[in-house]
Tab-separated table of C-alpha atoms in Angstrom:
chain	number	residue	atom	x	y	z
A	9	VAL	CA	-8.901	89.925	91.424
A	10	THR	CA	-9.533	87.909	88.292
A	11	SER	CA	-12.326	85.706	89.634
A	12	GLY	CA	-14.697	88.579	90.301
A	13	GLN	CA	-14.913	87.487	93.948
A	14	ASP	CA	-13.285	89.072	96.939
A	15	ALA	CA	-13.425	88.220	100.631
A	16	LEU	CA	-13.917	91.912	101.458
A	17	ALA	CA	-16.741	92.613	99.010
A	18	GLY	CA	-20.019	93.444	100.750
A	19	LYS	CA	-18.339	93.938	104.136
A	20	ARG	CA	-17.320	96.984	106.103
A	21	ILE	CA	-13.883	97.030	107.655
A	22	GLU	CA	-12.194	99.542	109.881
A	23	ILE	CA	-8.694	100.586	108.908
A	24	HIS	CA	-6.457	103.608	109.305
A	25	ALA	CA	-5.945	106.106	106.498
A	26	ARG	CA	-3.045	108.543	106.293
A	27	ARG	CA	-3.310	112.251	105.595
A	28	LYS	CA	-0.783	114.014	103.386
A	29	ASN	CA	1.026	115.217	106.523
A	30	GLY	CA	1.432	111.605	107.742
A	31	GLU	CA	-1.252	111.744	110.431
A	32	GLU	CA	-3.316	108.555	110.677
A	33	PHE	CA	-7.069	108.515	111.297
A	34	PRO	CA	-9.723	105.780	111.434
A	35	VAL	CA	-11.942	105.090	108.447
A	36	GLU	CA	-14.551	102.549	107.501
A	37	LEU	CA	-14.049	100.954	104.096
A	38	ALA	CA	-16.883	99.321	102.173
A	39	ILE	CA	-16.080	97.432	98.960
A	40	THR	CA	-18.835	96.597	96.506
A	41	ARG	CA	-18.658	94.439	93.359
A	42	ILE	CA	-20.375	95.914	90.336
A	43	ALA	CA	-21.472	93.436	87.687
A	44	VAL	CA	-20.733	95.133	84.362
A	45	GLY	CA	-19.188	93.331	81.425
A	46	PRO	CA	-16.945	90.289	81.554
A	47	SER	CA	-14.347	91.813	83.923
A	48	PRO	CA	-15.122	92.374	87.595
A	49	LEU	CA	-15.339	95.934	88.790
A	50	PHE	CA	-15.120	96.946	92.430
A	51	THR	CA	-15.823	100.258	94.092
A	52	GLY	CA	-14.738	101.373	97.506
A	53	GLN	CA	-16.315	103.894	99.809
A	54	ILE	CA	-14.349	105.383	102.656
A	55	ARG	CA	-15.991	107.133	105.570
A	56	HIS	CA	-14.110	109.071	108.255
A	57	ILE	CA	-15.132	107.622	111.655
A	58	SER	CA	-13.040	109.571	114.177
A	59	GLU	CA	-16.129	111.108	115.793
A	60	ARG	CA	-17.875	107.741	116.045
A	61	LYS	CA	-14.769	106.142	117.567
A	62	ARG	CA	-14.463	109.025	120.063
A	63	GLY	CA	-18.156	108.610	120.984
A	64	GLU	CA	-17.727	104.837	121.435
A	65	ARG	CA	-14.682	105.404	123.676
A	66	GLU	CA	-16.512	108.008	125.775
A	67	LEU	CA	-19.540	105.709	126.126
A	68	ARG	CA	-17.316	102.814	127.213
A	69	GLU	CA	-15.544	105.040	129.773
A	70	SER	CA	-18.892	106.333	131.071
A	71	GLN	CA	-20.246	102.787	131.424
A	72	GLN	CA	-17.093	101.705	133.277
A	73	LEU	CA	-17.391	104.687	135.638
A	74	LEU	CA	-21.062	103.992	136.370
A	75	ALA	CA	-20.387	100.283	136.924
A	76	SER	CA	-17.504	101.055	139.268
A	77	ILE	CA	-19.500	103.545	141.320
A	78	THR	CA	-22.631	101.429	141.620
A	79	GLN	CA	-20.778	98.272	142.560
A	80	ASN	CA	-18.210	99.788	144.932
A	81	ILE	CA	-20.317	102.050	147.138
A	82	THR	CA	-21.599	100.506	150.346
A	83	GLU	CA	-25.125	101.925	150.099
A	84	ALA	CA	-27.776	99.726	148.557
A	85	ILE	CA	-29.156	101.272	145.368
A	86	PHE	CA	-31.989	100.180	143.105
A	87	ARG	CA	-34.193	100.948	140.119
A	88	ARG	CA	-37.729	99.572	140.119
A	89	SER	CA	-40.102	99.828	137.160
A	90	THR	CA	-43.755	100.516	137.829
A	91	THR	CA	-44.641	97.746	135.348
A	92	GLU	CA	-41.659	95.354	135.252
A	93	GLY	CA	-40.569	95.289	138.883
A	94	LEU	CA	-36.971	95.384	140.047
A	95	LEU	CA	-34.648	96.287	137.156
A	96	PHE	CA	-31.343	96.998	138.867
A	97	VAL	CA	-29.686	96.572	142.250
A	98	ASN	CA	-26.051	96.808	143.220
A	99	ASP	CA	-24.081	94.224	145.198
A	100	ALA	CA	-24.706	96.077	148.478
A	101	TYR	CA	-28.476	95.725	147.961
A	102	VAL	CA	-28.216	91.987	147.282
A	103	GLY	CA	-26.043	91.498	150.366
A	104	MET	CA	-28.189	93.649	152.618
A	105	PHE	CA	-31.212	91.449	151.977
A	106	GLY	CA	-29.205	88.208	152.186
A	107	TYR	CA	-29.911	86.945	148.673
A	108	GLY	CA	-27.411	85.276	146.371
A	109	SER	CA	-28.123	87.223	143.201
A	110	THR	CA	-30.101	89.981	141.553
A	111	GLU	CA	-32.078	87.350	139.646
A	112	GLU	CA	-33.230	85.778	142.912
A	113	LEU	CA	-34.462	89.182	144.124
A	114	ARG	CA	-36.252	89.873	140.821
A	115	ARG	CA	-38.396	86.757	141.250
A	116	LEU	CA	-39.829	88.042	144.540
A	117	PRO	CA	-42.898	90.215	144.872
A	118	ALA	CA	-41.818	93.643	146.141
A	119	GLU	CA	-43.826	93.158	149.345
A	120	ALA	CA	-41.583	90.216	150.331
A	121	LEU	CA	-38.779	92.652	151.190
A	122	TYR	CA	-40.895	94.591	153.676
A	123	ALA	CA	-41.711	93.591	157.235
A	124	ASP	CA	-45.072	95.384	156.788
A	125	ALA	CA	-46.691	95.282	153.324
A	126	ALA	CA	-48.996	98.173	154.313
A	127	ARG	CA	-45.917	100.381	154.853
A	128	ARG	CA	-44.747	99.616	151.310
A	129	ALA	CA	-48.184	100.495	149.920
A	130	GLU	CA	-48.029	103.799	151.808
A	131	LEU	CA	-44.584	104.601	150.346
A	132	VAL	CA	-45.709	103.772	146.802
A	133	LYS	CA	-48.698	106.070	147.257
A	134	ILE	CA	-46.448	108.928	148.438
A	135	LEU	CA	-43.990	108.329	145.594
A	136	SER	CA	-46.781	108.263	143.025
A	137	ARG	CA	-48.299	111.472	144.377
A	138	ASP	CA	-45.189	113.503	145.255
A	139	GLY	CA	-42.534	111.823	143.106
A	140	VAL	CA	-40.121	111.608	146.029
A	141	VAL	CA	-39.593	110.057	149.452
A	142	ARG	CA	-36.691	111.245	151.594
A	143	ASN	CA	-35.178	109.482	154.594
A	144	ALA	CA	-38.116	107.202	155.309
A	145	GLU	CA	-37.474	104.726	158.124
A	146	ILE	CA	-38.583	101.324	156.889
A	147	GLU	CA	-38.413	97.888	158.426
A	148	TYR	CA	-37.243	95.396	155.806
A	149	ARG	CA	-37.182	91.587	155.722
A	150	ARG	CA	-34.136	89.520	154.745
A	151	LYS	CA	-34.215	86.183	152.970
A	152	ASP	CA	-33.750	84.341	156.276
A	153	GLY	CA	-36.807	86.098	157.776
A	154	THR	CA	-34.915	88.444	160.097
A	155	THR	CA	-35.728	92.132	159.850
A	156	PHE	CA	-33.678	95.320	159.889
A	157	TRP	CA	-34.403	99.026	159.755
A	158	GLY	CA	-33.260	101.079	156.788
A	159	LEU	CA	-33.272	104.759	155.940
A	160	THR	CA	-34.611	104.979	152.380
A	161	SER	CA	-34.848	107.722	149.807
A	162	ALA	CA	-36.356	107.304	146.328
A	163	THR	CA	-37.298	109.497	143.397
A	164	GLY	CA	-39.849	108.854	140.674
A	165	VAL	CA	-38.533	109.144	137.123
A	166	ARG	CA	-41.277	110.388	134.816
A	167	ASP	CA	-41.846	109.886	131.098
A	168	ALA	CA	-42.626	112.725	128.669
A	169	GLY	CA	-46.319	112.531	129.630
A	170	GLY	CA	-45.564	112.996	133.332
A	171	SER	CA	-46.249	109.419	134.426
A	172	ILE	CA	-43.769	107.755	136.759
A	173	VAL	CA	-42.064	104.838	135.015
A	174	TYR	CA	-39.214	104.121	137.451
A	175	PHE	CA	-38.320	104.604	141.075
A	176	ASP	CA	-34.602	105.143	141.697
A	177	GLY	CA	-33.448	104.940	145.259
A	178	ALA	CA	-30.980	104.071	147.966
């Protein structure tokens, strides 16, 4: 490069390197221009990234597995934050309550899904105290106002200080 400029300078690119035995492996290449004297000088740094690529692949596979399980089971599952409200529901949950989307459900106060708000308060109290509710029979309310009975289990997920931050349930 006679101009002292290069499209790759200052960027990181992923390429494959080849070992002496012919085996290829992924590397990250970073090229840097060094301003010394009238002629441009470039340095390159190569970092072996096989472990990072393996970790990225495993994370992607894990995310795909979790997404497949949560969206394909017929039981309604949820995660509710003690401070932020409903964080996650699967398609079965949305359908069970007759709403069109998770976003629509998130805009509702939690009590709107219960036929009896006092029953919800009782369950929250038990969850906060014991950290778990198993097979509680609860009458819920759909979007259209009709009610149905559900068998619900939930577990409190605690932070390092022991405070419940989420309720995960089905």
